[in-house]
């Protein structure tokens, strides 16, 4: 039965930055499809917050504290996870940051910080899990890309450079490891209502919608912001056997933004 190919029973999924937001929603979807959930975040407070939320949702998740940009910490923790939980079958590179600063005002340090979390870390995480995936004979890597993997806009130069690079890293992992039955794909969320985009949706002093909020509504055929739950189904698909011949692809979950010139003002 084709629906059986979407089941993740017996699979272990690691979702980085999975305490809340998109990462949490993706992990919840993978859990509902049968996967065992492992997640990390950058501090114990966030991991504890995540563990409580997963428990509330009936998910017995495993939480670990490590910075995804720290190669030594990542290697140590992957070894610990493999010992305590098992070999990772599915890696979701979700952890990410953004700094919205006009490029000519942005410090090289801030630019590097965004590249470090949004591009270097997915490399570090994938490098850490691929050897065991090769031994196991299969693996799924899902990189959380962005509209900014395809488009630019003011103030997000570092983020767009990172997410554009992440699209090409996705294609290169596909190219280099496809023969080991490892599929590496991206999910490109559109504009999703999470803490990361909260500043773009803040109500104005007069109670009106934020100009950027109005802009995105006009640019989105669905005429709404996405919700983290909109990403659950696409993530289950890319994490499951249903997508074993899908590789190097970025699946845009954007309500149609990339196809649409935008509603006339
Ligand atoms: P978010 O609300 O900011 O959550 C990101 C998570 O990653 C947080 O838990 C964050 O912890 C964690 N994190 C950040 N740096 C880390 C590090 N060095 N090590 C470990 N964990 C770290 O973001 P989101 O909106 O859920 O987005 C999740 C992913 O989707 C990101 O890659 C983002 O670029 C991407 N994305 C978001 C949207 C959107 O519209 N929201 C659209 C397209 C793509 P802290 O709380 O400590 O920061
Ligand atoms: C921004 C937003 C976007 C979203 C997302 C869109 O400032 O433009 O934060 O970058 O986070 O990446 O796909």
Tab-separated table of C-alpha atoms and ligand atoms in Angstrom:
chain	number	residue	atom	x	y	z
A	1	UNK	CA	0.000	0.000	0.000
A	2	UNK	CA	1.407	3.365	-1.022
A	3	UNK	CA	0.516	4.959	2.322
A	4	UNK	CA	2.843	2.477	4.054
A	5	UNK	CA	5.742	4.169	2.253
A	6	UNK	CA	5.011	7.343	4.232
A	7	UNK	CA	5.380	5.559	7.594
A	8	UNK	CA	8.492	6.277	9.676
A	9	UNK	CA	8.152	3.506	12.275
A	10	UNK	CA	11.556	2.328	13.472
A	11	UNK	CA	13.298	5.453	12.148
A	12	UNK	CA	15.244	7.935	14.328
A	13	UNK	CA	14.976	11.599	13.336
A	14	UNK	CA	17.233	14.414	14.581
A	15	UNK	CA	15.788	17.921	14.216
A	16	UNK	CA	18.137	20.768	15.023
A	17	UNK	CA	16.665	23.805	16.793
A	18	UNK	CA	13.592	21.714	17.497
A	19	UNK	CA	12.322	23.342	20.722
A	20	UNK	CA	9.705	25.462	18.977
A	21	UNK	CA	8.751	27.027	15.656
A	22	UNK	CA	9.214	25.226	12.359
A	23	UNK	CA	11.562	22.629	13.861
A	24	UNK	CA	9.025	21.652	16.488
A	25	UNK	CA	6.222	21.316	13.925
A	26	UNK	CA	8.373	19.191	11.613
A	27	UNK	CA	9.416	16.943	14.520
A	28	UNK	CA	5.757	16.579	15.562
A	29	UNK	CA	4.844	15.522	12.041
A	30	UNK	CA	7.684	12.996	11.883
A	31	UNK	CA	6.633	11.626	15.294
A	32	UNK	CA	3.010	11.256	14.149
A	33	UNK	CA	4.351	9.243	11.189
A	34	UNK	CA	6.120	6.928	13.648
A	35	UNK	CA	9.643	8.306	14.011
A	36	UNK	CA	11.577	8.517	17.275
A	37	UNK	CA	12.379	12.208	17.817
A	38	UNK	CA	15.736	13.569	18.855
A	39	UNK	CA	16.194	17.332	18.916
A	40	UNK	CA	18.723	19.864	20.078
A	41	UNK	CA	18.833	23.460	20.980
A	42	UNK	CA	21.475	25.879	22.032
A	43	UNK	CA	20.766	25.887	25.784
A	44	UNK	CA	19.197	23.677	28.459
A	45	UNK	CA	16.317	26.110	29.064
A	46	UNK	CA	15.170	25.771	25.455
A	47	UNK	CA	15.635	21.998	25.469
A	48	UNK	CA	13.591	21.735	28.675
A	49	UNK	CA	10.901	23.940	27.094
A	50	UNK	CA	10.889	21.674	24.075
A	51	UNK	CA	10.754	18.464	26.141
A	52	UNK	CA	7.723	19.794	28.024
A	53	UNK	CA	5.982	20.723	24.776
A	54	UNK	CA	6.678	17.343	23.178
A	55	UNK	CA	5.420	15.578	26.328
A	56	UNK	CA	2.267	17.712	26.213
A	57	UNK	CA	1.781	16.445	22.646
A	58	UNK	CA	2.334	12.829	23.730
A	59	UNK	CA	5.791	12.625	22.138
A	60	UNK	CA	8.635	10.986	24.114
A	61	UNK	CA	11.393	13.113	22.563
A	62	UNK	CA	15.107	13.018	23.388
A	63	UNK	CA	16.655	16.474	23.898
A	64	UNK	CA	20.319	17.452	23.709
A	65	UNK	CA	22.116	20.737	24.256
A	66	UNK	CA	24.734	21.695	21.689
A	67	UNK	CA	25.598	24.531	19.349
A	68	UNK	CA	25.277	23.297	15.770
A	69	UNK	CA	28.224	25.501	14.732
A	70	UNK	CA	30.612	23.733	17.145
A	71	UNK	CA	32.103	20.807	15.193
A	72	UNK	CA	33.600	19.102	18.268
A	73	UNK	CA	30.368	19.415	20.260
A	74	UNK	CA	28.391	18.075	17.287
A	75	UNK	CA	30.685	15.049	16.864
A	76	UNK	CA	30.538	14.282	20.599
A	77	UNK	CA	26.769	14.602	20.733
A	78	UNK	CA	26.094	12.533	17.622
A	79	UNK	CA	28.205	9.755	19.194
A	80	UNK	CA	26.205	10.159	22.429
A	81	UNK	CA	22.892	10.042	20.548
A	82	UNK	CA	23.977	6.928	18.624
A	83	UNK	CA	24.846	5.272	21.977
A	84	UNK	CA	21.750	6.405	23.896
A	85	UNK	CA	19.059	6.386	21.202
A	86	UNK	CA	20.464	4.842	18.026
A	87	UNK	CA	21.851	5.698	14.598
A	88	UNK	CA	20.171	8.708	12.984
A	89	UNK	CA	18.122	7.836	9.892
A	90	UNK	CA	16.730	11.328	9.244
A	91	UNK	CA	18.521	14.647	9.803
A	92	UNK	CA	16.550	17.895	9.576
A	93	UNK	CA	18.888	20.902	9.459
A	94	UNK	CA	16.399	23.417	10.836
A	95	UNK	CA	18.371	25.561	13.317
A	96	UNK	CA	18.855	29.010	11.899
A	97	UNK	CA	19.182	32.704	12.620
A	98	UNK	CA	18.599	35.901	10.684
A	99	UNK	CA	19.967	39.418	11.134
A	100	UNK	CA	18.044	42.116	9.262
A	101	UNK	CA	20.625	44.866	8.691
A	102	UNK	CA	21.279	46.964	5.535
A	103	UNK	CA	24.370	45.313	3.997
A	104	UNK	CA	26.477	48.469	3.995
A	105	UNK	CA	25.823	48.800	7.743
A	106	UNK	CA	26.388	45.104	8.562
A	107	UNK	CA	29.617	44.088	10.272
A	108	UNK	CA	31.647	41.227	8.823
A	109	UNK	CA	31.229	39.535	12.228
A	110	UNK	CA	27.430	39.627	11.972
A	111	UNK	CA	27.593	38.382	8.358
A	112	UNK	CA	29.837	35.508	9.427
A	113	UNK	CA	27.528	34.588	12.359
A	114	UNK	CA	24.563	34.105	10.016
A	115	UNK	CA	26.648	32.104	7.513
A	116	UNK	CA	27.976	30.013	10.409
A	117	UNK	CA	24.571	28.913	11.710
A	118	UNK	CA	22.620	28.816	8.439
A	119	UNK	CA	25.235	27.255	6.120
A	120	UNK	CA	28.334	25.998	7.943
A	121	UNK	CA	26.263	24.182	10.586
A	122	UNK	CA	24.202	22.137	8.079
A	123	UNK	CA	27.554	21.047	6.567
A	124	UNK	CA	28.891	20.118	10.035
A	125	UNK	CA	25.707	18.224	10.939
A	126	UNK	CA	25.514	16.351	7.618
A	127	UNK	CA	29.209	15.443	7.802
A	128	UNK	CA	28.601	14.001	11.292
A	129	UNK	CA	25.693	11.717	10.332
A	130	UNK	CA	26.608	10.584	6.794
A	131	UNK	CA	29.204	7.905	7.780
A	132	UNK	CA	26.630	5.992	9.848
A	133	UNK	CA	24.006	6.461	7.119
A	134	UNK	CA	26.433	4.914	4.596
A	135	UNK	CA	27.026	1.939	6.916
A	136	UNK	CA	23.273	1.547	7.429
A	137	UNK	CA	22.632	1.681	3.671
A	138	UNK	CA	20.184	4.586	3.737
A	139	UNK	CA	19.632	8.096	5.047
A	140	UNK	CA	17.510	11.216	4.655
A	141	UNK	CA	18.839	14.744	5.024
A	142	UNK	CA	16.376	17.651	4.865
A	143	UNK	CA	17.821	21.178	4.784
A	144	UNK	CA	15.443	24.008	5.687
A	145	UNK	CA	16.060	26.531	2.938
A	146	UNK	CA	13.984	29.662	2.270
A	147	UNK	CA	12.401	32.020	-0.260
A	148	UNK	CA	15.832	33.605	0.056
A	149	UNK	CA	17.347	30.537	-1.556
A	150	UNK	CA	15.839	32.043	-4.739
A	151	UNK	CA	15.107	35.722	-4.047
A	152	UNK	CA	16.825	38.661	-2.376
A	153	UNK	CA	15.414	41.553	-0.445
A	154	UNK	CA	16.685	44.528	1.517
A	155	UNK	CA	18.529	43.866	4.827
A	156	UNK	CA	18.898	40.066	4.517
A	157	UNK	CA	22.153	39.771	2.525
A	158	UNK	CA	23.841	37.285	4.886
A	159	UNK	CA	20.709	35.177	5.244
A	160	UNK	CA	20.105	35.049	1.476
A	161	UNK	CA	23.754	34.151	0.835
A	162	UNK	CA	23.516	31.366	3.420
A	163	UNK	CA	20.188	29.993	2.187
A	164	UNK	CA	21.326	30.177	-1.446
A	165	UNK	CA	24.424	28.249	-0.456
A	166	UNK	CA	22.285	25.768	1.467
A	167	UNK	CA	20.341	25.024	-1.735
A	168	UNK	CA	23.607	24.185	-3.500
A	169	UNK	CA	24.931	22.204	-0.507
A	170	UNK	CA	21.691	20.191	-0.744
A	171	UNK	CA	22.359	19.470	-4.422
A	172	UNK	CA	25.977	18.545	-3.728
A	173	UNK	CA	25.159	16.113	-0.907
A	174	UNK	CA	22.670	14.537	-3.346
A	175	UNK	CA	25.404	14.297	-5.986
A	176	UNK	CA	28.078	12.891	-3.669
A	177	UNK	CA	25.996	10.426	-1.605
A	178	UNK	CA	23.058	9.408	-3.771
A	179	UNK	CA	24.871	6.168	-4.656
A	180	UNK	CA	24.721	5.268	-0.915
A	181	UNK	CA	20.924	5.551	-0.941
A	182	UNK	CA	21.088	8.873	0.893
A	183	UNK	CA	18.545	11.421	-0.283
A	184	UNK	CA	19.235	15.076	0.531
A	185	UNK	CA	16.450	17.539	-0.237
A	186	UNK	CA	15.459	20.999	0.910
A	187	UNK	CA	12.221	22.460	2.147
A	188	UNK	CA	11.798	26.125	1.259
A	189	UNK	CA	9.166	27.587	3.571
A	190	UNK	CA	7.471	30.787	2.466
A	191	UNK	CA	6.640	33.374	5.113
A	192	UNK	CA	5.702	31.403	8.217
A	193	UNK	CA	4.275	32.808	11.469
A	194	UNK	CA	7.015	32.020	14.008
A	195	UNK	CA	9.083	34.047	16.499
A	196	UNK	CA	11.629	34.640	13.723
A	197	UNK	CA	9.114	36.608	11.639
A	198	UNK	CA	7.225	38.183	14.537
A	199	UNK	CA	8.877	41.614	13.945
A	200	UNK	CA	7.492	41.565	10.375
A	201	UNK	CA	3.924	41.028	11.610
A	202	UNK	CA	3.770	43.420	14.562
A	203	UNK	CA	0.573	45.527	14.731
A	204	UNK	CA	1.179	49.224	14.100
A	205	UNK	CA	0.456	51.812	16.862
A	206	UNK	CA	-2.869	52.597	15.130
A	207	UNK	CA	-3.778	48.886	15.220
A	208	UNK	CA	-3.242	48.410	11.485
A	209	UNK	CA	-1.276	45.504	10.033
A	210	UNK	CA	2.516	45.880	9.633
A	211	UNK	CA	3.302	47.123	6.088
A	212	UNK	CA	5.427	43.986	5.501
A	213	UNK	CA	2.530	41.812	6.661
A	214	UNK	CA	0.291	43.532	4.095
A	215	UNK	CA	3.026	43.116	1.451
A	216	UNK	CA	3.330	39.361	2.024
A	217	UNK	CA	-0.439	38.872	1.956
A	218	UNK	CA	-0.491	40.626	-1.442
A	219	UNK	CA	2.423	38.517	-2.700
A	220	UNK	CA	0.938	35.187	-1.597
A	221	UNK	CA	-1.791	33.559	-3.738
A	222	UNK	CA	-2.977	31.797	-0.543
A	223	UNK	CA	-3.424	35.344	0.874
A	224	UNK	CA	-2.130	34.241	4.263
A	225	UNK	CA	1.081	33.623	6.191
A	226	UNK	CA	2.061	29.999	6.501
A	227	UNK	CA	1.783	28.142	9.775
A	228	UNK	CA	4.506	25.734	11.004
A	229	UNK	CA	1.926	22.929	10.631
A	230	UNK	CA	1.908	23.566	6.841
A	231	UNK	CA	5.400	22.038	6.753
A	232	UNK	CA	4.544	18.763	8.498
A	233	UNK	CA	3.270	16.864	5.450
A	234	UNK	CA	6.110	17.920	3.111
A	235	UNK	CA	8.641	16.933	5.792
A	236	UNK	CA	7.075	13.484	6.280
A	237	UNK	CA	7.164	12.971	2.507
A	238	UNK	CA	10.862	13.887	2.208
A	239	UNK	CA	11.750	11.839	5.324
A	240	UNK	CA	9.961	8.698	4.090
A	241	UNK	CA	10.450	5.926	1.552
A	242	UNK	CA	7.816	7.690	-0.562
A	243	UNK	CA	10.575	10.072	-1.713
A	244	UNK	CA	13.403	7.551	-2.263
A	245	UNK	CA	13.817	8.700	-5.887
A	246	UNK	CA	13.567	12.411	-5.033
A	247	UNK	CA	17.044	13.840	-4.525
A	248	UNK	CA	18.644	17.283	-4.697
A	249	UNK	CA	15.238	18.964	-4.822
A	250	UNK	CA	14.040	22.009	-2.897
A	251	UNK	CA	10.329	21.675	-2.172
A	252	UNK	CA	8.916	25.179	-1.762
A	253	UNK	CA	6.062	25.329	0.744
A	254	UNK	CA	5.215	28.982	0.164
A	255	UNK	CA	1.515	29.290	-0.645
A	256	UNK	CA	2.538	30.091	-4.224
A	257	UNK	CA	4.719	33.158	-3.639
A	258	UNK	CA	7.428	32.078	-6.089
A	259	UNK	CA	4.838	31.624	-8.888
A	260	UNK	CA	3.048	34.961	-8.435
A	261	UNK	CA	3.880	38.550	-9.464
A	262	UNK	CA	1.666	39.816	-6.642
A	263	UNK	CA	-1.748	41.429	-6.343
A	264	UNK	CA	-2.074	44.897	-7.915
A	265	UNK	CA	-2.214	47.478	-5.072
B	1	LIG	P1	13.188	30.402	15.077
B	1	LIG	O1	11.814	30.587	15.583
B	1	LIG	O2	14.194	31.484	15.229
B	1	LIG	O3	13.805	29.015	15.668
B	1	LIG	C1	15.085	28.644	15.269
B	1	LIG	C2	15.569	27.625	16.266
B	1	LIG	O4	16.958	27.327	16.012
B	1	LIG	C3	15.496	28.175	17.694
B	1	LIG	O5	15.142	27.163	18.596
B	1	LIG	C4	16.927	28.633	17.900
B	1	LIG	O6	17.313	28.761	19.246
B	1	LIG	C5	17.678	27.498	17.218
B	1	LIG	N1	19.087	27.863	17.003
B	1	LIG	C6	19.569	29.035	16.538
B	1	LIG	N2	20.912	28.994	16.507
B	1	LIG	C7	21.290	27.761	16.957
B	1	LIG	C8	22.551	27.112	17.162
B	1	LIG	N3	23.708	27.722	16.890
B	1	LIG	N4	22.547	25.854	17.651
B	1	LIG	C9	21.389	25.229	17.948
B	1	LIG	N5	20.151	25.778	17.777
B	1	LIG	C10	20.118	27.035	17.282
B	1	LIG	O7	13.118	30.087	13.524
B	1	LIG	P2	11.937	29.463	12.646
B	1	LIG	O8	11.109	30.553	12.088
B	1	LIG	O9	11.299	28.322	13.382
B	1	LIG	O10	12.838	28.908	11.449
B	1	LIG	C11	13.431	27.626	11.529
B	1	LIG	C12	14.204	27.450	10.243
B	1	LIG	O11	13.343	27.758	9.129
B	1	LIG	C13	15.394	28.414	10.111
B	1	LIG	O12	16.443	27.764	9.426
B	1	LIG	C14	14.833	29.542	9.237
B	1	LIG	O13	15.864	30.202	8.525
B	1	LIG	C15	13.949	28.776	8.319
B	1	LIG	N6	12.877	29.535	7.678
B	1	LIG	C16	11.978	30.233	8.429
B	1	LIG	C17	10.923	30.886	7.764
B	1	LIG	C18	9.886	31.679	8.489
B	1	LIG	O14	9.133	32.415	7.807
B	1	LIG	N7	9.778	31.582	9.804
B	1	LIG	C19	10.804	30.785	6.382
B	1	LIG	C20	11.777	30.072	5.662
B	1	LIG	C21	12.788	29.426	6.325
B	1	LIG	P3	17.259	30.254	19.862
B	1	LIG	O15	15.862	30.406	20.355
B	1	LIG	O16	18.303	30.274	20.935
B	1	LIG	O17	17.580	31.217	18.731
B	2	LIG	C1	12.600	38.048	6.001
B	2	LIG	C2	12.034	36.768	6.542
B	2	LIG	C3	12.278	35.652	5.570
B	2	LIG	C4	11.734	34.366	6.136
B	2	LIG	C5	11.947	33.238	5.206
B	2	LIG	C6	11.228	33.401	3.908
B	2	LIG	O1	13.136	38.840	6.786
B	2	LIG	O2	12.484	38.228	4.771
B	2	LIG	O3	12.600	36.462	7.806
B	2	LIG	O4	13.637	35.532	5.302
B	2	LIG	O5	12.358	34.036	7.332
B	2	LIG	O6	13.273	32.906	5.033
B	2	LIG	O7	11.300	32.179	3.212
